[in-house]
Amino acid sequence: MKVAAETIAPLTSKDTLDVGRIRADFPILNRKVNGKPLVYLDNAATTQKPSVVVESLRRYYLEENSNIHRGVHYLSQKATEGYEGTRKKMRTFINAPDAHEIIFVRGTTEGINLVAHSFVRERIKPGEEILITGMEHHSNIVPWQIVCEMTGAHLRVVPINDKGEIIMEEYEKRLTPKVKFVSIVHISNSLGTVNPVKQMIEMAHAHDIPVLIDGAQTVSHKKVDVQDLDCDFFVFSGHKMFGPTGIGILFGKSEYLEQMPPYQGGGDMIKSVTFEKTIYNDLPYKFEAGTPNIAGVIALGSAVDYINGIGLDSIYAYEQDLLAYATAAVLGVDGLRIIGTAKNKSAVISFMLEDVHPHDIGTIIDAEGVAIRTGHHCTQPVMQRFGIPATARASFAVYNTKDEVDALIRGIDKARKVFQ
Ligand code: 7TS
């Protein structure tokens, strides 16, 4: 089955980016792989890092290394300033009302687990329900299954249609009095679907149900305003937004974070400790036990500055143009079928090429220097929904170009010729 290129949303604004200049900020994009110029199209897994982010890590370790929140000496104060400075930048980046609602975690996965255990497990009762959708990453499925096992609650799933869109009537139907929490992905990593989360949050709130948004695939592509969305929790990973690995953000509304018990105990999360009783620290420190990823936090601040320097509106418009171009180009390949044809899509194209296994496509394409991902993308239920074992997935970032799309098409054509 071929999908018409018109199913992709039309461009709303013009390409205004100097992509050549942006590419120069990412030294890795100049390297060769298998003797060919690298074409990096695995950005949904992790993005490449601009020099400023790497320089930030270097500077911290070689010039400013010290622990935070504990010393009056110069270096400790400098590290604390950098660490807390990023918290303020992150507050502005997602428009959180208060910087103490920004909790540093390891990434999206840890953020979801924190909410699952400190918030949902604390309050949910046997027979009550947690609601997710049919397009969640395993990180937004398994923590809820664990909570259900521990509490006797049930996990409910909103089905998706053949385009890879949430069926809104089914969502509405499942918002019953039994549901105590909703957790949904903003942008699907395997389908590219942009979900109408603002509307979905409003619908859940009409039933007094708090909502977590998994923003892992959102933050380097599309502006987020947690106050406008009115989400209760929002989680994302630094490494998918040009920052380092091992650092991410959990935003939570103060009213909930205040009530939640700590996720881990240790240093920094206490006000006072005796063997009889410990008084926990205030937000956000209550949730940041132990020496954190200081270098990662500081470098994440540089990543945010970098994104702001380009502007998310320009990034979004540029990537939508690239998506339209890439979609039309891949649909020109005989026997190619796109999985995930939602009306509102981010720059992710999952595809199947007749009966060629996606891993074979990935291998042939890799020999051409083109990096795409093949597999289930940690969304096995999506693969089950579409009756396929895996897809090949090209996922784009702001530094990708139409020439790189052409290289992808040449690679796919080669795979088609080899295997057919
Ligand atoms: N949620 C979504 C929507 C994701 O895409 C991912 C990672 C995660 C959660 C987990 O993020 P982490 O940083 O905690 O690991 N997605 C992918 C991917 O598409 N390919 O590799 C990782």
Tab-separated table of C-alpha atoms and ligand atoms in Angstrom:
chain	number	residue	atom	x	y	z
A	1	MET	CA	0.000	0.000	0.000
A	2	LYS	CA	1.319	3.441	-0.907
A	3	VAL	CA	0.423	6.496	1.066
A	4	ALA	CA	-0.170	9.763	-0.715
A	5	ALA	CA	2.385	12.465	0.002
A	6	GLU	CA	-0.523	14.894	0.630
A	7	THR	CA	-1.133	13.194	3.994
A	8	ILE	CA	1.796	15.202	5.334
A	9	ALA	CA	0.862	18.570	6.813
A	10	PRO	CA	1.825	21.461	4.529
A	11	LEU	CA	4.612	23.833	5.499
A	12	THR	CA	3.587	26.783	7.588
A	13	SER	CA	6.725	28.858	7.285
A	14	LYS	CA	9.811	29.022	5.140
A	15	ASP	CA	13.176	27.458	5.679
A	16	THR	CA	15.170	30.265	7.275
A	17	LEU	CA	18.074	28.298	8.707
A	18	ASP	CA	21.679	28.412	7.647
A	19	VAL	CA	22.113	24.654	7.835
A	20	GLY	CA	25.730	24.866	6.639
A	21	ARG	CA	26.602	26.970	9.668
A	22	ILE	CA	24.741	24.636	11.991
A	23	ARG	CA	26.549	21.611	10.556
A	24	ALA	CA	29.882	23.283	11.220
A	25	ASP	CA	28.997	23.226	14.934
A	26	PHE	CA	28.892	19.390	14.874
A	27	PRO	CA	32.399	18.096	14.057
A	28	ILE	CA	31.233	14.466	13.892
A	29	LEU	CA	29.176	15.291	10.792
A	30	ASN	CA	32.433	15.731	8.878
A	31	ARG	CA	33.652	12.216	9.478
A	32	LYS	CA	33.482	9.309	7.124
A	33	VAL	CA	31.925	5.945	7.859
A	34	ASN	CA	32.854	2.986	5.696
A	35	GLY	CA	34.726	5.379	3.424
A	36	LYS	CA	31.610	7.498	2.791
A	37	PRO	CA	30.562	10.804	4.343
A	38	LEU	CA	28.476	10.105	7.440
A	39	VAL	CA	24.751	10.686	6.982
A	40	TYR	CA	23.362	10.527	10.494
A	41	LEU	CA	19.635	9.760	10.517
A	42	ASP	CA	19.266	8.142	13.935
A	43	ASN	CA	18.422	11.281	15.866
A	44	ALA	CA	15.416	9.805	17.666
A	45	ALA	CA	17.871	7.464	19.416
A	46	THR	CA	20.290	10.252	20.272
A	47	THR	CA	21.370	13.500	18.655
A	48	GLN	CA	24.938	14.523	17.894
A	49	LYS	CA	26.618	17.132	20.097
A	50	PRO	CA	27.742	20.601	19.078
A	51	SER	CA	31.250	21.751	20.039
A	52	VAL	CA	29.867	24.151	22.662
A	53	VAL	CA	28.391	21.247	24.635
A	54	VAL	CA	31.613	19.237	24.519
A	55	GLU	CA	33.584	22.362	25.416
A	56	SER	CA	31.318	22.863	28.403
A	57	LEU	CA	32.134	19.336	29.657
A	58	ARG	CA	35.835	19.912	29.061
A	59	ARG	CA	35.844	23.216	30.879
A	60	TYR	CA	34.015	21.807	33.897
A	61	TYR	CA	36.339	18.835	34.318
A	62	LEU	CA	39.615	20.599	33.518
A	63	GLU	CA	38.983	24.012	35.039
A	64	GLU	CA	36.051	23.977	37.447
A	65	ASN	CA	35.637	20.462	38.794
A	66	SER	CA	34.200	20.453	42.298
A	67	ASN	CA	31.173	19.112	44.145
A	68	ILE	CA	28.095	21.305	44.483
A	69	HIS	CA	26.051	22.658	47.409
A	70	ARG	CA	28.717	21.784	49.972
A	71	GLY	CA	31.645	24.111	49.899
A	72	VAL	CA	32.353	27.727	50.543
A	73	HIS	CA	35.429	27.501	48.360
A	74	TYR	CA	35.590	29.127	44.957
A	75	LEU	CA	35.340	26.013	42.771
A	76	SER	CA	32.404	24.567	44.649
A	77	GLN	CA	30.551	27.831	44.325
A	78	LYS	CA	31.363	27.982	40.624
A	79	ALA	CA	30.072	24.425	40.076
A	80	THR	CA	26.928	25.170	42.099
A	81	GLU	CA	26.329	28.316	40.057
A	82	GLY	CA	26.626	26.363	36.805
A	83	TYR	CA	24.372	23.580	38.071
A	84	GLU	CA	21.665	25.885	39.398
A	85	GLY	CA	22.054	28.133	36.357
A	86	THR	CA	20.964	25.243	34.143
A	87	ARG	CA	17.929	24.685	36.346
A	88	LYS	CA	16.863	28.279	35.682
A	89	LYS	CA	17.488	27.842	31.948
A	90	MET	CA	15.376	24.684	31.921
A	91	ARG	CA	12.578	26.489	33.750
A	92	THR	CA	12.505	29.133	31.031
A	93	PHE	CA	12.957	26.537	28.268
A	94	ILE	CA	9.678	24.756	29.123
A	95	ASN	CA	8.067	27.768	30.847
A	96	ALA	CA	7.684	26.066	34.225
A	97	PRO	CA	6.261	28.396	36.880
A	98	ASP	CA	9.144	27.802	39.311
A	99	ALA	CA	12.750	26.542	39.067
A	100	HIS	CA	12.157	24.188	42.012
A	101	GLU	CA	9.758	22.236	39.785
A	102	ILE	CA	12.732	21.210	37.616
A	103	ILE	CA	14.238	17.969	38.942
A	104	PHE	CA	17.468	16.619	37.464
A	105	VAL	CA	17.213	12.915	36.712
A	106	ARG	CA	19.185	10.539	34.480
A	107	GLY	CA	16.719	10.813	31.623
A	108	THR	CA	13.158	10.217	30.506
A	109	THR	CA	13.204	6.653	31.836
A	110	GLU	CA	14.232	7.670	35.332
A	111	GLY	CA	11.755	10.556	35.348
A	112	ILE	CA	8.869	8.215	34.577
A	113	ASN	CA	10.036	5.678	37.166
A	114	LEU	CA	10.266	8.423	39.787
A	115	VAL	CA	6.665	9.481	39.162
A	116	ALA	CA	5.513	5.850	38.988
A	117	HIS	CA	6.914	5.043	42.432
A	118	SER	CA	6.761	8.310	44.372
A	119	PHE	CA	3.412	9.475	43.058
A	120	VAL	CA	1.268	6.772	41.474
A	121	ARG	CA	2.284	3.736	43.563
A	122	GLU	CA	1.683	5.812	46.697
A	123	ARG	CA	-1.922	6.575	45.864
A	124	ILE	CA	-3.334	3.910	43.562
A	125	LYS	CA	-5.497	1.098	44.981
A	126	PRO	CA	-6.265	-2.437	43.804
A	127	GLY	CA	-8.710	-2.437	40.889
A	128	GLU	CA	-7.961	1.169	39.915
A	129	GLU	CA	-6.409	1.975	36.546
A	130	ILE	CA	-3.469	3.668	34.846
A	131	LEU	CA	-4.129	4.730	31.258
A	132	ILE	CA	-1.492	4.866	28.482
A	133	THR	CA	-1.690	4.706	24.679
A	134	GLY	CA	-0.837	2.046	22.118
A	135	MET	CA	2.237	3.952	20.895
A	136	GLU	CA	4.265	4.258	24.093
A	137	HIS	CA	7.989	3.587	24.377
A	138	HIS	CA	8.752	0.678	26.721
A	139	SER	CA	9.866	3.330	29.256
A	140	ASN	CA	6.265	4.457	29.476
A	141	ILE	CA	4.839	0.933	29.708
A	142	VAL	CA	7.041	-1.173	31.961
A	143	PRO	CA	7.186	1.183	34.999
A	144	TRP	CA	3.366	1.163	35.050
A	145	GLN	CA	3.268	-2.626	34.780
A	146	ILE	CA	5.598	-2.807	37.777
A	147	VAL	CA	3.345	-0.440	39.744
A	148	CYS	CA	0.314	-2.528	38.759
A	149	GLU	CA	2.030	-5.712	39.945
A	150	MET	CA	2.884	-4.091	43.260
A	151	THR	CA	-0.534	-2.570	43.900
A	152	GLY	CA	-3.169	-4.700	42.131
A	153	ALA	CA	-4.029	-1.808	39.796
A	154	HIS	CA	-4.647	-2.400	36.074
A	155	LEU	CA	-2.972	-0.939	32.985
A	156	ARG	CA	-5.371	0.205	30.259
A	157	VAL	CA	-4.369	1.125	26.717
A	158	VAL	CA	-5.963	3.508	24.216
A	159	PRO	CA	-5.801	1.938	20.738
A	160	ILE	CA	-4.330	3.654	17.672
A	161	ASN	CA	-5.663	3.677	14.108
A	162	ASP	CA	-3.991	2.506	10.877
A	163	LYS	CA	-2.272	5.865	10.440
A	164	GLY	CA	-0.746	5.611	13.894
A	165	GLU	CA	-3.018	8.171	15.548
A	166	ILE	CA	-4.697	7.856	18.927
A	167	ILE	CA	-8.408	7.084	18.519
A	168	MET	CA	-9.817	9.952	20.552
A	169	GLU	CA	-13.288	8.419	21.053
A	170	GLU	CA	-11.591	5.384	22.580
A	171	TYR	CA	-9.554	7.658	24.839
A	172	GLU	CA	-12.688	9.412	26.023
A	173	LYS	CA	-14.410	6.080	26.676
A	174	ARG	CA	-11.523	4.882	28.834
A	175	LEU	CA	-11.479	7.966	31.070
A	176	THR	CA	-13.686	6.257	33.676
A	177	PRO	CA	-13.777	6.959	37.430
A	178	LYS	CA	-11.412	3.996	37.897
A	179	VAL	CA	-8.560	5.797	36.109
A	180	LYS	CA	-6.190	7.514	38.546
A	181	PHE	CA	-3.337	8.439	36.213
A	182	VAL	CA	-2.754	9.059	32.502
A	183	SER	CA	0.706	8.831	30.914
A	184	ILE	CA	1.123	9.638	27.226
A	185	VAL	CA	3.843	10.235	24.721
A	186	HIS	CA	3.862	13.640	23.033
A	187	ILE	CA	5.686	12.539	19.863
A	188	SER	CA	6.013	8.860	18.999
A	189	ASN	CA	9.595	7.729	18.395
A	190	SER	CA	8.603	4.905	16.041
A	191	LEU	CA	5.700	6.533	14.132
A	192	GLY	CA	6.452	10.231	14.341
A	193	THR	CA	2.868	11.005	15.393
A	194	VAL	CA	2.421	14.280	17.271
A	195	ASN	CA	-0.369	13.634	19.738
A	196	PRO	CA	-2.977	16.266	20.676
A	197	VAL	CA	-1.720	16.252	24.256
A	198	LYS	CA	-3.184	19.607	25.245
A	199	GLN	CA	-6.678	18.361	24.424
A	200	MET	CA	-5.968	14.996	26.062
A	201	ILE	CA	-4.789	16.679	29.267
A	202	GLU	CA	-7.898	18.839	29.336
A	203	MET	CA	-10.090	15.755	28.920
A	204	ALA	CA	-8.296	13.918	31.756
A	205	HIS	CA	-8.446	16.970	34.015
A	206	ALA	CA	-12.212	17.145	33.489
A	207	HIS	CA	-12.195	13.866	35.452
A	208	ASP	CA	-9.561	15.129	37.950
A	209	ILE	CA	-6.938	12.723	36.591
A	210	PRO	CA	-3.301	13.915	36.616
A	211	VAL	CA	-1.290	13.490	33.402
A	212	LEU	CA	2.371	12.820	32.631
A	213	ILE	CA	3.714	13.719	29.190
A	214	ASP	CA	6.705	11.835	27.787
A	215	GLY	CA	8.474	14.615	25.894
A	216	ALA	CA	11.595	12.644	24.917
A	217	GLN	CA	11.003	13.256	21.200
A	218	THR	CA	9.638	16.763	21.590
A	219	VAL	CA	12.172	19.105	23.092
A	220	SER	CA	14.704	19.465	20.259
A	221	HIS	CA	11.974	19.764	17.624
A	222	LYS	CA	9.026	21.702	18.999
A	223	LYS	CA	8.467	24.399	21.599
A	224	VAL	CA	7.045	23.176	24.906
A	225	ASP	CA	5.107	25.315	27.361
A	226	VAL	CA	4.125	23.216	30.363
A	227	GLN	CA	1.803	25.948	31.647
A	228	ASP	CA	-0.050	26.147	28.359
A	229	LEU	CA	-0.280	22.341	28.186
A	230	ASP	CA	-1.220	22.284	31.884
A	231	CYS	CA	0.470	18.873	32.223
A	232	ASP	CA	1.128	17.692	35.770
A	233	PHE	CA	4.464	16.051	34.892
A	234	PHE	CA	6.700	16.397	31.822
A	235	VAL	CA	9.860	14.334	31.262
A	236	PHE	CA	12.679	14.414	28.735
A	237	SER	CA	16.311	13.412	28.096
A	238	GLY	CA	19.269	15.723	27.516
A	239	HIS	CA	20.950	13.440	24.996
A	240	LYS	CA	18.066	13.790	22.526
A	241	MET	CA	18.452	17.574	22.550
A	242	PHE	CA	22.174	17.900	21.717
A	243	GLY	CA	23.172	17.470	25.380
A	244	PRO	CA	25.142	14.725	27.121
A	245	THR	CA	23.883	11.275	28.050
A	246	GLY	CA	22.894	10.495	31.618
A	247	ILE	CA	21.011	13.703	32.321
A	248	GLY	CA	17.355	14.568	31.912
A	249	ILE	CA	14.545	16.583	33.398
A	250	LEU	CA	11.421	15.811	35.334
A	251	PHE	CA	9.053	18.756	35.586
A	252	GLY	CA	6.264	18.354	38.126
A	253	LYS	CA	3.711	20.775	39.513
A	254	SER	CA	4.769	21.932	42.991
A	255	GLU	CA	1.471	20.856	44.518
A	256	TYR	CA	2.257	17.234	43.610
A	257	LEU	CA	6.034	17.275	44.134
A	258	GLU	CA	5.519	18.664	47.642
A	259	GLN	CA	3.294	15.724	48.588
A	260	MET	CA	5.522	13.036	47.084
A	261	PRO	CA	7.996	11.059	49.188
A	262	PRO	CA	11.641	10.968	47.997
A	263	TYR	CA	12.516	8.430	45.325
A	264	GLN	CA	15.980	7.760	46.767
A	265	GLY	CA	17.618	8.586	50.080
A	266	GLY	CA	21.131	9.928	50.585
A	267	GLY	CA	23.147	13.100	50.702
A	268	ASP	CA	21.751	16.457	49.575
A	269	MET	CA	18.093	15.378	49.910
A	270	ILE	CA	17.960	15.971	53.672
A	271	LYS	CA	17.684	18.915	56.041
A	272	SER	CA	18.731	16.955	59.105
A	273	VAL	CA	19.403	13.330	59.989
A	274	THR	CA	19.341	11.497	63.297
A	275	PHE	CA	18.999	7.758	63.750
A	276	GLU	CA	15.463	8.391	64.919
A	277	LYS	CA	14.247	10.771	62.256
A	278	THR	CA	15.258	12.428	59.015
A	279	ILE	CA	13.759	15.672	57.768
A	280	TYR	CA	13.765	15.839	54.005
A	281	ASN	CA	15.068	18.799	52.085
A	282	ASP	CA	12.864	21.230	50.164
A	283	LEU	CA	12.179	20.982	46.433
A	284	PRO	CA	13.943	20.263	44.191
A	285	TYR	CA	16.686	18.743	46.380
A	286	LYS	CA	14.331	16.215	47.978
A	287	PHE	CA	14.533	14.322	44.676
A	288	GLU	CA	18.247	14.745	43.985
A	289	ALA	CA	19.988	12.335	46.353
A	290	GLY	CA	23.742	11.913	46.050
A	291	THR	CA	26.311	13.716	43.936
A	292	PRO	CA	24.497	14.345	40.673
A	293	ASN	CA	25.738	14.470	37.093
A	294	ILE	CA	27.159	17.978	37.571
A	295	ALA	CA	29.083	18.054	34.294
A	296	GLY	CA	26.028	16.751	32.438
A	297	VAL	CA	23.778	19.400	33.948
A	298	ILE	CA	26.173	22.217	33.101
A	299	ALA	CA	26.614	20.952	29.535
A	300	LEU	CA	22.844	20.573	29.191
A	301	GLY	CA	22.654	24.286	29.900
A	302	SER	CA	24.927	24.850	26.891
A	303	ALA	CA	22.672	22.625	24.778
A	304	VAL	CA	19.659	24.739	25.718
A	305	ASP	CA	21.554	27.917	24.860
A	306	TYR	CA	22.429	26.319	21.544
A	307	ILE	CA	18.799	25.453	20.737
A	308	ASN	CA	17.642	28.920	21.783
A	309	GLY	CA	20.300	30.425	19.532
A	310	ILE	CA	18.673	28.795	16.499
A	311	GLY	CA	15.079	29.069	17.737
A	312	LEU	CA	12.610	26.211	18.014
A	313	ASP	CA	10.119	27.787	15.632
A	314	SER	CA	12.776	27.880	12.891
A	315	ILE	CA	13.854	24.334	13.744
A	316	TYR	CA	10.270	23.082	13.530
A	317	ALA	CA	9.607	24.781	10.188
A	318	TYR	CA	12.905	23.530	8.749
A	319	GLU	CA	12.279	19.952	9.866
A	320	GLN	CA	8.709	19.953	8.535
A	321	ASP	CA	10.049	20.977	5.144
A	322	LEU	CA	12.651	18.203	5.323
A	323	LEU	CA	9.959	15.712	6.352
A	324	ALA	CA	7.772	16.640	3.380
A	325	TYR	CA	10.738	16.274	1.027
A	326	ALA	CA	11.851	12.952	2.547
A	327	THR	CA	8.326	11.545	2.595
A	328	ALA	CA	7.800	12.286	-1.089
A	329	ALA	CA	11.250	10.861	-1.883
A	330	VAL	CA	10.849	7.554	-0.027
A	331	LEU	CA	7.371	7.057	-1.490
A	332	GLY	CA	9.024	7.191	-4.894
A	333	VAL	CA	10.829	3.907	-4.069
A	334	ASP	CA	9.022	0.888	-5.512
A	335	GLY	CA	7.500	-1.352	-2.877
A	336	LEU	CA	8.157	0.998	0.038
A	337	ARG	CA	5.485	1.486	2.668
A	338	ILE	CA	5.545	4.068	5.453
A	339	ILE	CA	4.431	2.957	8.927
A	340	GLY	CA	3.011	6.015	10.654
A	341	THR	CA	1.158	8.405	8.381
A	342	ALA	CA	-0.512	10.656	10.937
A	343	LYS	CA	-1.726	14.047	9.775
A	344	ASN	CA	0.413	15.742	12.416
A	345	LYS	CA	3.898	14.253	12.238
A	346	SER	CA	7.395	14.994	13.431
A	347	ALA	CA	10.456	14.292	11.264
A	348	VAL	CA	10.531	10.522	11.698
A	349	ILE	CA	9.950	8.057	8.855
A	350	SER	CA	9.501	4.387	9.688
A	351	PHE	CA	9.237	2.141	6.677
A	352	MET	CA	9.089	-1.373	5.256
A	353	LEU	CA	10.422	-2.413	1.875
A	354	GLU	CA	8.262	-5.283	0.607
A	355	ASP	CA	9.587	-8.460	2.220
A	356	VAL	CA	13.159	-7.277	2.803
A	357	HIS	CA	13.923	-7.500	6.517
A	358	PRO	CA	14.612	-4.037	7.979
A	359	HIS	CA	17.938	-5.263	9.423
A	360	ASP	CA	19.104	-6.113	5.907
A	361	ILE	CA	18.144	-2.641	4.716
A	362	GLY	CA	20.033	-1.122	7.649
A	363	THR	CA	23.162	-3.122	6.901
A	364	ILE	CA	23.269	-2.223	3.194
A	365	ILE	CA	22.598	1.424	3.978
A	366	ASP	CA	25.305	1.465	6.659
A	367	ALA	CA	27.851	0.407	4.046
A	368	GLU	CA	26.921	3.672	2.285
A	369	GLY	CA	27.701	5.683	5.406
A	370	VAL	CA	24.024	6.251	6.216
A	371	ALA	CA	23.015	5.591	9.827
A	372	ILE	CA	19.376	4.632	10.319
A	373	ARG	CA	17.873	2.461	13.028
A	374	THR	CA	16.198	-0.864	12.423
A	375	GLY	CA	14.228	-2.872	14.933
A	376	HIS	CA	11.230	-2.314	17.176
A	377	HIS	CA	12.566	0.995	18.575
A	378	CYS	CA	11.525	-0.056	22.101
A	379	THR	CA	7.897	0.021	20.980
A	380	GLN	CA	7.130	-3.659	20.508
A	381	PRO	CA	3.357	-3.136	20.930
A	382	VAL	CA	3.435	-0.732	17.957
A	383	MET	CA	5.043	-3.471	15.853
A	384	GLN	CA	2.360	-5.910	17.057
A	385	ARG	CA	-0.370	-3.390	16.160
A	386	PHE	CA	0.919	-3.189	12.585
A	387	GLY	CA	1.685	-6.923	12.345
A	388	ILE	CA	5.374	-6.412	11.556
A	389	PRO	CA	8.565	-7.542	13.311
A	390	ALA	CA	10.463	-4.289	12.910
A	391	THR	CA	10.819	-1.176	10.785
A	392	ALA	CA	13.681	0.771	9.279
A	393	ARG	CA	13.562	4.277	10.711
A	394	ALA	CA	15.123	7.510	9.517
A	395	SER	CA	14.810	10.260	12.110
A	396	PHE	CA	15.953	13.786	11.364
A	397	ALA	CA	17.456	16.696	13.254
A	398	VAL	CA	18.001	20.315	12.353
A	399	TYR	CA	21.453	19.613	10.853
A	400	ASN	CA	20.147	17.147	8.259
A	401	THR	CA	19.790	18.198	4.633
A	402	LYS	CA	17.920	17.257	1.478
A	403	ASP	CA	21.212	15.944	0.047
A	404	GLU	CA	21.306	13.507	2.937
A	405	VAL	CA	17.751	12.427	2.142
A	406	ASP	CA	18.956	11.746	-1.412
A	407	ALA	CA	21.799	9.622	0.002
A	408	LEU	CA	19.238	7.674	2.024
A	409	ILE	CA	17.164	7.048	-1.104
A	410	ARG	CA	20.243	5.812	-2.996
A	411	GLY	CA	20.927	3.427	-0.111
A	412	ILE	CA	17.359	2.111	-0.051
A	413	ASP	CA	17.471	1.622	-3.831
A	414	LYS	CA	20.665	-0.362	-3.455
A	415	ALA	CA	19.065	-2.571	-0.794
A	416	ARG	CA	16.057	-3.111	-3.036
A	417	LYS	CA	18.281	-4.229	-5.911
A	418	VAL	CA	20.370	-6.557	-3.698
A	419	PHE	CA	17.417	-8.317	-2.108
A	420	GLN	CA	14.878	-8.468	-4.909
B	1	7TS	N1	10.246	7.866	25.500
B	1	7TS	C1	10.395	8.044	24.173
B	1	7TS	C2	9.263	8.571	23.363
B	1	7TS	C3	11.619	7.753	23.570
B	1	7TS	O1	11.763	7.932	22.265
B	1	7TS	C4	12.689	7.248	24.367
B	1	7TS	C5	13.999	6.845	23.752
B	1	7TS	C6	12.483	7.136	25.749
B	1	7TS	C7	11.249	7.435	26.271
B	1	7TS	C8	13.579	6.715	26.672
B	1	7TS	O2	14.525	7.713	26.751
B	1	7TS	P1	15.880	7.493	27.598
B	1	7TS	O3	16.710	8.675	27.260
B	1	7TS	O4	15.490	7.449	29.035
B	1	7TS	O5	16.470	6.200	27.133
B	1	7TS	N2	13.914	6.465	22.382
B	1	7TS	C9	14.863	5.796	21.692
B	1	7TS	C10	14.741	5.501	20.323
B	1	7TS	O6	13.797	5.821	19.621
B	1	7TS	N3	15.821	4.792	19.929
B	1	7TS	O7	16.650	4.666	20.988
B	1	7TS	C11	16.057	5.277	22.080
